Coordinates of C-alpha atoms (C1' of nucleotides) in Angstrom, one line a residue:
Chain A
M857 CA 32.0 10.5 7.8
S858 CA 35.7 10.6 7.0
K859 CA 37.2 9.1 4.0
K860 CA 37.9 5.3 4.3
I861 CA 41.3 4.4 3.2
F862 CA 41.2 0.5 3.1
L863 CA 44.2 -1.6 3.2
T864 CA 42.5 -3.7 0.8
Q865 CA 42.5 -0.9 -1.7
L866 CA 46.3 -1.2 -1.6
K867 CA 46.2 -5.0 -1.9
K868 CA 43.8 -4.6 -4.8
E869 CA 46.1 -2.4 -6.6
G870 CA 48.9 -4.8 -6.2
K871 CA 50.9 -2.4 -4.0
L872 CA 50.8 -4.7 -0.9
F873 CA 52.0 -8.3 -0.7
P874 CA 54.3 -8.4 -3.8
A875 CA 53.2 -12.1 -3.9
E876 CA 56.0 -14.9 -4.0
G877 CA 56.9 -15.6 -7.5
R878 CA 54.2 -13.6 -9.1
H879 CA 54.9 -12.4 -12.5
I880 CA 51.6 -11.0 -13.6
S881 CA 49.7 -8.2 -12.3
D882 CA 45.9 -8.6 -11.0
D883 CA 44.7 -6.6 -14.0
E884 CA 46.7 -8.5 -16.4
L885 CA 45.7 -11.8 -15.0
I886 CA 42.0 -11.1 -14.9
N887 CA 42.1 -9.9 -18.6
L888 CA 43.5 -12.9 -20.0
T889 CA 41.7 -15.2 -22.5
V890 CA 41.5 -18.8 -21.4
K891 CA 44.0 -19.5 -24.3
E892 CA 46.3 -16.9 -23.0
L893 CA 46.1 -18.3 -19.7
N894 CA 46.8 -21.7 -20.7
R895 CA 49.9 -20.7 -22.6
L896 CA 51.1 -18.8 -19.4
L897 CA 50.3 -22.0 -17.3
K898 CA 52.9 -24.2 -19.4
G899 CA 55.9 -25.1 -17.5
L900 CA 54.4 -24.4 -14.0
T901 CA 54.2 -27.0 -11.3
R902 CA 50.7 -28.0 -10.6
D903 CA 50.7 -26.2 -7.3
E904 CA 51.4 -23.1 -9.1
V905 CA 48.7 -23.7 -11.8
V906 CA 46.2 -24.3 -9.1
K907 CA 47.1 -21.1 -7.1
L908 CA 47.1 -19.0 -10.2
K909 CA 43.8 -20.0 -11.4
Q910 CA 42.5 -19.5 -7.9
R911 CA 43.9 -16.0 -7.9
R912 CA 42.1 -15.5 -11.2
R913 CA 38.8 -16.9 -9.9
T914 CA 39.0 -14.7 -6.9
L915 CA 39.9 -11.7 -8.7
K916 CA 36.9 -12.2 -11.1
N917 CA 34.7 -12.7 -8.2
R918 CA 35.7 -9.4 -6.7
G919 CA 34.6 -7.8 -9.9
Y920 CA 31.4 -9.7 -9.8
A921 CA 30.8 -8.7 -6.3
A922 CA 31.5 -4.8 -7.0
N923 CA 29.0 -5.4 -9.9
C924 CA 26.4 -6.8 -7.5
R925 CA 26.8 -3.9 -5.1
E926 CA 26.6 -1.3 -7.9
K927 CA 23.5 -3.0 -9.3
R928 CA 21.8 -3.2 -5.8
L929 CA 22.6 0.7 -5.4
S930 CA 21.3 1.6 -9.0
Q931 CA 18.1 -0.5 -8.4
K932 CA 17.6 1.4 -5.2
E933 CA 18.0 4.6 -6.8
I934 CA 15.7 3.7 -9.7
L935 CA 13.1 2.7 -7.0
E936 CA 13.4 6.1 -5.2
S937 CA 13.3 8.1 -8.4
E938 CA 10.2 6.2 -9.3
K939 CA 8.6 6.9 -5.9
D940 CA 9.6 10.6 -6.4
K941 CA 7.8 10.6 -9.9
L942 CA 4.8 9.1 -8.4
K943 CA 4.8 11.6 -5.4
N944 CA 4.9 14.5 -8.1
E945 CA 2.0 12.9 -10.0
V946 CA -0.1 12.6 -6.9
D947 CA 0.5 16.3 -6.3
R948 CA -0.3 17.2 -9.7
L949 CA -3.5 15.2 -9.7
Q950 CA -4.5 16.6 -6.4
R951 CA -4.1 20.1 -7.5
E952 CA -5.8 19.4 -10.9
N953 CA -8.6 17.9 -8.7
D954 CA -8.9 20.8 -6.5
V955 CA -9.2 23.2 -9.5
V956 CA -11.9 21.1 -11.1
K957 CA -13.7 20.7 -7.9
M958 CA -13.7 24.5 -7.7
E959 CA -14.9 24.9 -11.1
L960 CA -17.7 22.5 -10.6
S961 CA -18.7 24.1 -7.5
A962 CA -18.7 27.5 -9.2
L963 CA -20.7 26.2 -12.0
R964 CA -23.1 24.5 -9.6
S965 CA -23.7 27.9 -8.0
K966 CA -24.4 29.4 -11.3
C967 CA -26.8 26.8 -12.2
Q968 CA -28.6 26.9 -9.0
A969 CA -28.8 30.7 -9.3
M970 CA -30.2 30.3 -12.8
D971 CA -32.9 27.9 -11.5
R972 CA -33.7 30.2 -8.4
F973 CA -33.8 33.0 -10.7
A974 CA -36.3 31.6 -13.1
T975 CA -38.4 30.3 -10.2
L976 CA -38.3 33.7 -8.3
H977 CA -39.3 35.5 -11.7
D978 CA -41.7 32.7 -12.5
I979 CA -40.1 32.4 -16.0
R980 CA -42.2 29.7 -17.6
V981 CA -42.4 28.3 -21.0
L982 CA -45.3 29.7 -22.8
P983 CA -46.7 29.2 -26.3
P984 CA -46.0 32.5 -28.3
P985 CA -48.8 35.0 -27.3
I986 CA -51.6 35.5 -29.6
I987 CA -52.2 39.1 -30.3
V988 CA -56.0 39.7 -29.7
S989 CA -56.0 43.3 -30.2
S990 CA -53.7 45.3 -32.3
A991 CA -54.9 48.5 -30.8
S992 CA -52.5 49.2 -28.0
H993 CA -53.0 51.6 -25.0
E994 CA -49.5 53.2 -24.3
N995 CA -47.2 50.0 -24.6
S996 CA -49.8 47.7 -23.8
V997 CA -51.3 45.0 -26.1
I998 CA -53.9 42.5 -25.3
V999 CA -52.5 39.0 -25.7
K1000 CA -54.1 35.5 -25.1
T1001 CA -52.1 32.9 -23.2
E1002 CA -52.7 29.2 -22.8
P1003 CA -53.1 28.0 -19.3
L1004 CA -50.5 25.4 -19.8
S1005 CA -46.8 26.5 -18.6
L1006 CA -43.7 24.8 -17.6
T1007 CA -40.8 25.7 -15.5
M1008 CA -37.6 26.1 -17.4
S1009 CA -36.0 23.1 -16.2
D1010 CA -39.2 21.0 -16.6
A1011 CA -39.4 22.2 -20.4
M1012 CA -35.6 21.2 -20.8
S1013 CA -36.0 18.0 -19.3
V1014 CA -33.1 19.0 -17.1
S1015 CA -32.7 18.1 -13.2
Chain B
M1205 CA 16.0 -21.7 -7.5
S1206 CA 16.7 -24.8 -5.2
K1207 CA 17.5 -24.4 -1.5
K1208 CA 21.1 -23.5 -0.8
I1209 CA 22.8 -25.7 2.0
F1210 CA 26.1 -23.9 3.0
L1211 CA 28.8 -25.7 4.7
T1212 CA 29.1 -22.5 6.5
Q1213 CA 25.8 -23.1 7.9
L1214 CA 27.0 -26.4 9.5
K1215 CA 30.1 -24.3 10.5
K1216 CA 28.1 -21.6 12.0
E1217 CA 26.2 -24.5 14.1
G1218 CA 29.3 -25.8 15.3
K1219 CA 28.9 -29.1 13.8
L1220 CA 31.9 -28.9 11.6
F1221 CA 35.6 -28.3 12.7
P1222 CA 35.1 -29.4 16.4
A1223 CA 37.8 -26.9 17.0
E1224 CA 41.0 -27.7 18.8
G1225 CA 40.6 -27.2 22.6
R1226 CA 37.1 -25.3 22.1
H1227 CA 35.2 -25.7 25.2
I1228 CA 32.4 -23.1 24.4
S1229 CA 30.1 -23.0 21.6
D1230 CA 29.6 -20.1 19.2
D1231 CA 26.3 -19.5 20.7
E1232 CA 27.6 -19.6 24.2
L1233 CA 30.6 -17.2 23.5
I1234 CA 28.5 -14.7 21.6
N1235 CA 26.0 -14.3 24.5
L1236 CA 28.7 -13.8 27.4
T1237 CA 28.7 -10.5 29.1
V1238 CA 32.4 -9.0 29.3
K1239 CA 32.5 -9.9 32.9
E1240 CA 31.6 -13.6 32.3
L1241 CA 34.1 -13.5 29.4
N1242 CA 37.0 -12.1 31.5
R1243 CA 36.1 -14.8 34.2
L1244 CA 36.5 -17.6 31.3
L1245 CA 39.7 -15.9 30.0
K1246 CA 41.5 -16.3 33.4
G1247 CA 44.1 -19.2 33.3
L1248 CA 44.6 -18.9 29.6
T1249 CA 47.6 -18.2 27.6
R1250 CA 47.9 -14.9 25.9
D1251 CA 47.6 -16.6 22.5
E1252 CA 44.4 -18.4 23.6
V1253 CA 42.9 -15.2 24.9
V1254 CA 43.4 -13.4 21.8
K1255 CA 42.1 -16.1 19.7
L1256 CA 39.1 -16.5 21.8
K1257 CA 38.6 -12.9 21.7
Q1258 CA 38.8 -12.7 18.1
R1259 CA 36.5 -15.6 17.4
R1260 CA 33.9 -13.8 19.8
R1261 CA 34.3 -10.6 17.5
T1262 CA 34.0 -12.6 14.4
L1263 CA 30.8 -14.3 15.7
K1264 CA 29.5 -10.9 16.6
N1265 CA 30.3 -9.5 13.2
R1266 CA 28.6 -12.3 11.5
G1267 CA 25.5 -11.4 13.3
Y1268 CA 26.0 -7.7 12.5
A1269 CA 26.3 -8.6 8.8
A1270 CA 23.2 -10.5 8.8
N1271 CA 21.5 -7.7 10.6
C1272 CA 22.7 -5.3 8.0
R1273 CA 21.4 -7.3 5.1
E1274 CA 18.1 -7.9 6.6
K1275 CA 17.8 -4.2 7.2
R1276 CA 18.8 -3.6 3.5
L1277 CA 15.9 -5.9 2.6
S1278 CA 13.3 -4.5 4.6
Q1279 CA 14.2 -1.0 3.5
K1280 CA 13.8 -2.2 0.0
E1281 CA 10.4 -3.7 0.9
I1282 CA 9.4 -0.3 2.4
L1283 CA 10.5 1.4 -0.4
E1284 CA 8.3 -0.9 -2.8
S1285 CA 5.2 -0.7 -0.7
E1286 CA 5.4 3.2 -0.4
K1287 CA 5.7 3.0 -4.3
D1288 CA 2.7 0.8 -4.5
K1289 CA 0.7 2.8 -2.3
L1290 CA 1.5 6.1 -4.3
K1291 CA 0.5 4.1 -7.4
N1292 CA -2.7 3.4 -5.9
E1293 CA -3.2 6.8 -4.8
V1294 CA -2.5 8.1 -8.5
D1295 CA -5.2 5.7 -9.8
R1296 CA -7.7 6.7 -7.3
L1297 CA -7.1 10.4 -8.0
Q1298 CA -7.2 9.7 -11.6
R1299 CA -10.4 8.0 -11.4
E1300 CA -11.8 10.6 -9.1
N1301 CA -10.6 13.2 -11.7
D1302 CA -12.5 11.5 -14.4
V1303 CA -15.6 11.6 -12.5
V1304 CA -15.5 15.2 -11.4
K1305 CA -14.6 16.2 -15.2
M1306 CA -17.5 14.2 -16.4
E1307 CA -19.7 16.0 -13.8
L1308 CA -18.4 19.2 -14.8
S1309 CA -18.8 18.5 -18.5
A1310 CA -22.6 17.5 -17.9
L1311 CA -23.0 20.7 -15.8
R1312 CA -21.4 22.8 -18.4
S1313 CA -24.1 21.2 -20.8
K1314 CA -26.8 21.9 -18.7
C1315 CA -26.0 25.5 -18.2
Q1316 CA -25.3 26.0 -22.0
A1317 CA -28.5 24.6 -22.7
M1318 CA -30.4 26.8 -20.2
D1319 CA -28.6 29.8 -21.6
R1320 CA -29.5 28.8 -25.3
F1321 CA -33.0 28.1 -24.0
A1322 CA -33.3 31.3 -22.5
T1323 CA -32.0 32.9 -25.7
L1324 CA -34.1 30.9 -28.0
H1325 CA -37.3 31.6 -26.2
D1326 CA -36.3 35.1 -25.7
I1327 CA -36.7 34.9 -21.9
R1328 CA -36.2 38.3 -20.6
V1329 CA -36.2 40.0 -17.3
L1330 CA -39.4 42.4 -17.1
P1331 CA -40.8 44.2 -14.3
P1332 CA -44.1 42.7 -13.1
P1333 CA -46.7 43.2 -15.6
I1334 CA -49.2 46.0 -14.7
I1335 CA -52.9 44.8 -15.1
V1336 CA -54.4 47.8 -17.2
S1337 CA -57.8 46.0 -17.5
S1338 CA -59.2 43.4 -15.1
A1339 CA -61.8 42.6 -17.8
S1340 CA -60.5 39.3 -19.4
H1341 CA -61.3 38.0 -22.8
E1342 CA -61.1 34.2 -22.6
N1343 CA -57.9 33.7 -20.7
S1344 CA -56.5 37.1 -21.8
V1345 CA -55.6 40.1 -19.7
I1346 CA -54.3 43.5 -21.0
V1347 CA -50.9 44.1 -19.4
K1348 CA -48.5 47.0 -19.7
T1349 CA -44.8 46.2 -20.2
E1350 CA -41.9 48.5 -19.8
P1351 CA -39.6 48.6 -22.8
L1352 CA -36.7 47.8 -20.8
S1353 CA -35.6 44.2 -20.7
L1354 CA -32.6 42.1 -20.1
T1355 CA -31.4 38.7 -20.9
M1356 CA -31.3 36.4 -17.9
S1357 CA -27.5 36.3 -17.8
D1358 CA -27.3 40.1 -17.9
A1359 CA -29.9 40.3 -15.2
M1360 CA -27.8 38.0 -12.9
S1361 CA -24.5 39.3 -13.9
V1362 CA -23.5 35.9 -14.7
S1363 CA -21.1 34.9 -17.6
Chain C
dG291 C1' 34.3 -21.8 -17.0
dT292 C1' 31.6 -17.7 -16.2
dG293 C1' 28.6 -14.7 -13.7
dA294 C1' 25.6 -13.7 -10.0
dT295 C1' 24.3 -13.5 -5.1
dA296 C1' 23.8 -15.1 -0.1
dA297 C1' 26.4 -15.5 3.6
dG298 C1' 30.6 -14.8 6.1
dT299 C1' 35.2 -12.3 6.9
dT300 C1' 37.8 -8.0 7.1
dA301 C1' 38.6 -3.1 7.5
dG302 C1' 37.5 1.1 9.1
dC303 C1' 34.6 4.4 11.1
dA304 C1' 31.8 6.2 15.1
dT305 C1' 29.9 6.0 19.6
Chain D
dA562 C1' 33.7 -2.9 23.3
dT563 C1' 30.0 -2.7 20.2
dG564 C1' 27.4 -1.9 16.2
dC565 C1' 27.4 -0.8 11.3
dT566 C1' 28.7 -0.9 6.7
dA567 C1' 31.7 -1.2 2.3
dA568 C1' 34.5 -4.3 0.2
dC569 C1' 36.2 -8.7 -0.1
dT570 C1' 36.0 -13.8 0.1
dT571 C1' 33.6 -18.1 0.0
dA572 C1' 30.0 -21.3 -1.1
dT573 C1' 26.6 -22.4 -4.2
dC574 C1' 23.7 -22.3 -8.1
dA575 C1' 22.4 -21.7 -13.0
dC576 C1' 23.8 -21.4 -17.6

DNA sequence: GTGATAAGTTAGCAT
DNA sequence: ATGCTAACTTATCAC
């Protein structure tokens, strides 16, 4: 899109339509206090007063409109940036979620492996063995075991 | 905010300003094809032609402007709904994250407990005991153990 | 009167 | 010619 050059821009800057009998620029007129305006209005015809006041009002409205447009734009930008922020948050959480799920999965494997290992090797909870005979035969001892035994999980009350 | 009743609404509906010499309503004029318009323009003065065409253009522009505003509004609504959707997604992921983290934490506890339990009870990996004597004395057997033994974690190569 | 905003008008661009 | 959109103007409302 090429740059737009509005005739209204020139008009706005007071470079067009020198205005019959205008003695004050748009910029000046718009920035007068009511007091100053009234002073300026002294000695003007009723028609001139009305026209000048109307011009001031229109100029003010022009500013309000510009304001309004800018506000609309900035609110849109705010909305978009909030949306972007949320999108990033979603990504972050999604990634974090993936990581935690992988950790969970890995840990589950480890736990299952431990359970399986314990089962496979029949690791059971036994009361401390009671030495029956202290006379050992090549690394061997005579022990007494209780018939009661539990799996590790049972003993820990762990699922 | 109370309902706004614009004079321009009446003007738009052609109920105000009966228009000097107008023989066609806004609605009709705006919906003419170019062909129909040209037929209508026959026999009018150059000035009347220009004015009628200008009126048509203005009416069309009025519609375009309304269009433009509506589009602006709907895009804003889309933005907001997308934002809401993302916000919900963030909430959902956050909750899911919390759940998974709790699970992970619980499982970690379980694993640690198993490790501690194994250590506490000195559960070690031993080769299958070798029965030295089948003659048992009240629930006791004579077994031979190897001096080699590993912790459960070591044996599983698990951290 | 001042400021805001919806609707309408105008200017300018693009197709 | 048609459609769109930024800027402007007008009509209205709230304060």
